[in-house]
Amino acid sequence: MKKIPQRTCMGCNEKKDKHQLIRIVKNKENEIHVDRIGKMEGRGAYICDNIECLERVKKSKRLERVLDINISDEIYESLRGVILGK
């Protein structure tokens, strides 16, 4: 049986299957993208597919610390759109 990779959500710190989480990527050009496939090149961070975790991450600025870059409100709004647009 194939092992399913586990990742930790930055909002709630729960370990979940990788495919259940949303990946946010910072590439070499310091651009931030939402990685729906999970295969984009760059430094990745994971968040649950719910608004509560997104609000926690935004309030604590944890995503900025993990990716070591300032995150604009447009990125958070695009994440909100991905979560609400399930």
XYZ file of N, CA, C and O in Angstrom:
344
model
N 0.834 -1.175 0.000
C 0.000 0.000 0.000
C 0.881 1.241 0.000
O 1.865 1.320 0.740
N 0.516 2.210 -0.832
C 1.322 3.412 -0.979
C 1.102 4.352 0.202
O -0.015 4.582 0.626
N 2.205 4.884 0.729
C 2.131 5.814 1.849
C 1.718 7.195 1.348
O 2.254 7.704 0.370
N 0.748 7.817 2.015
C 0.278 9.151 1.652
C 1.075 10.180 2.453
O 1.117 10.108 3.681
N 1.709 11.149 1.760
C 2.510 12.152 2.482
C 1.647 12.999 3.413
O 0.531 13.366 3.077
N 2.190 13.314 4.574
C 1.513 14.145 5.565
C 2.195 15.503 5.620
O 3.411 15.600 5.522
N 1.393 16.556 5.773
C 1.905 17.907 5.939
C 1.159 18.567 7.090
O 0.057 18.169 7.434
N 1.741 19.612 7.665
C 1.145 20.311 8.800
C 0.569 21.642 8.340
O 1.241 22.415 7.658
N -0.666 21.904 8.736
C -1.317 23.183 8.436
C -0.686 24.270 9.304
O -0.451 24.066 10.492
N -0.445 25.434 8.720
C 0.138 26.543 9.475
C -0.885 27.213 10.382
O -0.511 27.901 11.310
N -2.167 27.028 10.121
C -3.206 27.672 10.924
C -3.514 26.919 12.198
O -3.520 27.477 13.293
N -3.786 25.611 12.061
C -4.225 24.831 13.219
C -3.170 23.842 13.715
O -3.367 23.178 14.724
N -2.049 23.726 13.011
C -0.949 22.812 13.352
C -1.362 21.344 13.372
O -0.741 20.541 14.062
N -2.386 20.977 12.611
C -2.788 19.580 12.502
C -2.117 18.945 11.298
O -1.979 19.568 10.259
N -1.699 17.688 11.456
C -1.151 16.938 10.335
C -2.298 16.342 9.544
O -3.200 15.741 10.109
N -2.241 16.530 8.209
C -3.266 16.001 7.313
C -2.594 15.473 6.062
O -1.413 15.748 5.814
N -3.364 14.726 5.268
C -2.847 14.263 3.992
C -2.532 15.466 3.114
O -3.261 16.452 3.112
N -1.457 15.361 2.349
C -0.989 16.463 1.529
C -2.062 16.962 0.565
O -2.214 18.161 0.355
N -2.842 16.049 -0.006
C -3.834 16.451 -1.000
C -5.050 17.147 -0.387
O -5.860 17.735 -1.099
N -5.187 17.142 0.933
C -6.285 17.832 1.603
C -5.960 19.291 1.901
O -6.837 20.047 2.294
N -4.706 19.684 1.734
C -4.260 21.025 2.071
C -3.997 21.857 0.823
O -3.807 21.316 -0.265
N -3.986 23.172 0.991
C -3.658 24.103 -0.084
C -2.191 24.497 0.086
O -1.760 24.846 1.179
N -1.434 24.458 -1.007
C -0.016 24.794 -0.956
C 0.201 26.205 -1.478
O -0.310 26.575 -2.521
N 0.976 26.979 -0.739
C 1.377 28.317 -1.148
C 2.875 28.251 -1.414
O 3.633 27.739 -0.587
N 3.310 28.771 -2.561
C 4.694 28.605 -2.995
C 5.354 29.961 -3.217
O 4.748 30.871 -3.769
N 6.620 30.057 -2.781
C 7.471 31.206 -3.125
C 8.558 30.674 -4.048
O 9.331 29.793 -3.671
N 8.617 31.197 -5.282
C 9.621 30.712 -6.219
C 10.915 31.526 -6.123
O 11.042 32.404 -5.269
N 11.867 31.240 -6.999
C 13.175 31.901 -6.942
C 13.102 33.401 -7.208
O 13.966 34.149 -6.779
N 12.055 33.847 -7.927
C 11.880 35.271 -8.214
C 11.108 35.980 -7.097
O 10.664 37.109 -7.277
N 10.909 35.308 -5.978
C 10.173 35.828 -4.818
C 8.722 36.162 -5.152
O 8.151 37.100 -4.612
N 8.116 35.390 -6.041
C 6.701 35.526 -6.364
C 5.926 34.486 -5.575
O 6.381 33.359 -5.416
N 4.760 34.878 -5.101
C 3.911 33.980 -4.319
C 2.776 33.483 -5.214
O 2.134 34.271 -5.904
N 2.553 32.166 -5.198
C 1.496 31.547 -5.993
C 0.740 30.532 -5.144
O 1.310 29.935 -4.225
N -0.519 30.327 -5.491
C -1.295 29.241 -4.907
C -1.111 28.048 -5.830
O -1.425 28.109 -7.015
N -0.572 26.970 -5.288
C -0.242 25.776 -6.069
C -1.353 24.745 -5.896
O -1.409 24.039 -4.901
N -2.230 24.646 -6.875
C -3.347 23.706 -6.792
C -2.896 22.269 -7.011
O -3.478 21.351 -6.460
N -1.860 22.062 -7.825
C -1.411 20.711 -8.171
C -0.454 20.150 -7.122
O -0.418 18.959 -6.880
N 0.321 21.029 -6.484
C 1.284 20.587 -5.486
C 2.631 20.231 -6.072
O 3.439 19.566 -5.439
N 2.920 20.683 -7.293
C 4.168 20.313 -7.938
C 5.017 21.509 -8.377
O 6.052 21.323 -8.987
N 4.567 22.724 -8.079
C 5.343 23.901 -8.494
C 6.681 23.936 -7.769
O 6.788 23.495 -6.625
N 7.670 24.491 -8.449
C 9.005 24.580 -7.875
C 9.070 25.745 -6.903
O 8.531 26.811 -7.150
N 9.715 25.528 -5.768
C 9.918 26.593 -4.802
C 9.607 26.151 -3.384
O 9.261 25.003 -3.120
N 9.739 27.088 -2.470
C 9.479 26.848 -1.050
C 7.977 26.824 -0.818
O 7.266 27.741 -1.192
N 7.477 25.782 -0.191
C 6.043 25.639 -0.002
C 5.624 25.710 1.447
O 6.386 25.402 2.358
N 4.385 26.147 1.637
C 3.749 26.165 2.948
C 2.322 25.675 2.742
O 1.738 25.878 1.676
N 1.760 25.039 3.748
C 0.444 24.413 3.607
C -0.553 25.007 4.583
O -0.197 25.387 5.697
N -1.815 25.058 4.129
C -2.897 25.580 4.954
C -4.144 24.745 4.685
O -4.352 24.280 3.564
N -4.965 24.561 5.718
C -6.221 23.826 5.581
C -7.159 24.558 4.626
O -7.005 25.749 4.365
N -8.147 23.836 4.195
C -9.124 24.374 3.257
C -10.299 24.994 4.015
O -11.451 24.681 3.750
N -9.996 25.855 5.005
C -11.079 26.561 5.708
C -10.640 27.983 6.077
O -9.464 28.286 6.193
N -11.628 28.835 6.237
C -11.395 30.260 6.473
C -10.757 30.523 7.837
O -9.935 31.430 7.975
N -11.107 29.720 8.850
C -10.557 29.943 10.192
C -9.037 29.844 10.191
O -8.349 30.666 10.801
N -8.499 28.849 9.489
C -7.042 28.700 9.428
C -6.409 29.860 8.659
O -5.353 30.362 9.052
N -7.073 30.310 7.594
C -6.551 31.445 6.838
C -6.509 32.703 7.692
O -5.511 33.438 7.690
N -7.550 32.942 8.463
C -7.587 34.125 9.336
C -6.506 34.053 10.411
O -5.876 35.055 10.736
N -6.275 32.853 10.980
C -5.215 32.683 11.984
C -3.846 32.981 11.394
O -3.012 33.641 12.019
N -3.613 32.461 10.180
C -2.316 32.658 9.527
C -2.105 34.136 9.209
O -1.015 34.681 9.391
N -3.157 34.799 8.743
C -3.053 36.221 8.400
C -2.809 37.068 9.647
O -1.958 37.953 9.650
N -3.530 36.768 10.720
C -3.401 37.534 11.964
C -2.017 37.359 12.594
O -1.406 38.319 13.058
N -1.519 36.128 12.598
C -0.225 35.859 13.230
C 0.965 36.136 12.314
O 2.112 36.085 12.757
N 0.696 36.401 11.020
C 1.732 36.637 10.013
C 2.693 35.454 9.913
O 3.872 35.611 9.588
N 2.191 34.280 10.162
C 3.032 33.092 10.120
C 3.506 32.774 8.706
O 4.636 32.344 8.513
N 2.647 33.000 7.719
C 3.030 32.750 6.328
C 4.200 33.645 5.925
O 5.117 33.201 5.244
N 4.188 34.879 6.380
C 5.289 35.793 6.078
C 6.592 35.317 6.705
O 7.653 35.414 6.096
N 6.521 34.790 7.921
C 7.730 34.296 8.589
C 8.248 33.029 7.927
O 9.458 32.863 7.758
N 7.343 32.133 7.554
C 7.764 30.864 6.954
C 8.412 31.097 5.589
O 9.452 30.518 5.280
N 7.783 31.945 4.759
C 8.311 32.186 3.417
C 9.318 33.331 3.373
O 9.913 33.583 2.336
N 9.503 34.037 4.488
C 10.477 35.112 4.620
C 10.273 36.198 3.560
O 11.203 36.613 2.876
N 9.010 36.644 3.420
C 8.664 37.690 2.457
C 7.375 38.355 2.919
O 6.566 37.725 3.610
N 7.189 39.639 2.594
C 5.935 40.317 2.914
C 4.845 39.811 1.986
O 5.038 39.761 0.772
N 3.705 39.455 2.552
C 2.580 38.936 1.781
C 1.546 40.053 1.643
O 1.103 40.614 2.647
N 1.152 40.338 0.406
C 0.178 41.404 0.172
C -1.239 40.897 0.437
O -1.489 39.692 0.483
N -2.157 41.840 0.605
C -3.557 41.475 0.823
C -4.149 40.767 -0.387
O -5.079 39.977 -0.244
N -3.622 41.020 -1.589
C -4.128 40.342 -2.781
C -3.894 38.837 -2.701
O -4.733 38.049 -3.141
N -2.769 38.434 -2.148
C -2.482 36.999 -2.000
C -3.476 36.374 -1.031
O -4.022 35.307 -1.295
N -3.729 37.046 0.089
C -4.697 36.524 1.048
C -6.095 36.459 0.435
O -6.839 35.513 0.682
N -6.445 37.448 -0.384
C -7.763 37.438 -1.030
C -7.860 36.322 -2.065
O -8.909 35.702 -2.215
N -6.768 36.041 -2.783
C -6.806 34.934 -3.736
C -6.916 33.598 -3.004
O -7.610 32.694 -3.459
N -6.265 33.492 -1.851
C -6.413 32.287 -1.022
C -7.848 32.136 -0.540
O -8.417 31.041 -0.541
N -8.451 33.238 -0.122
C -9.843 33.224 0.317
C -10.746 32.753 -0.833
O -11.664 31.968 -0.627
N -10.465 33.219 -2.047
C -11.245 32.805 -3.213
C -11.102 31.332 -3.495
O -12.082 30.657 -3.856
N -9.890 30.796 -3.327
C -9.669 29.361 -3.542
C -10.433 28.551 -2.500
O -11.062 27.543 -2.809
N -10.410 29.007 -1.247
C -11.091 28.281 -0.173
C -12.611 28.339 -0.357
O -13.297 27.324 -0.259
N -13.136 29.515 -0.656
C -14.593 29.657 -0.799
C -15.091 29.070 -2.112
O -16.252 28.679 -2.199
N -14.225 28.980 -3.106
C -14.629 28.466 -4.407
C -14.521 26.965 -4.553
O -14.642 26.444 -5.638
N -14.283 26.264 -3.455
C -14.144 24.793 -3.461
C -14.766 24.238 -4.670
O -15.031 23.320 -5.116
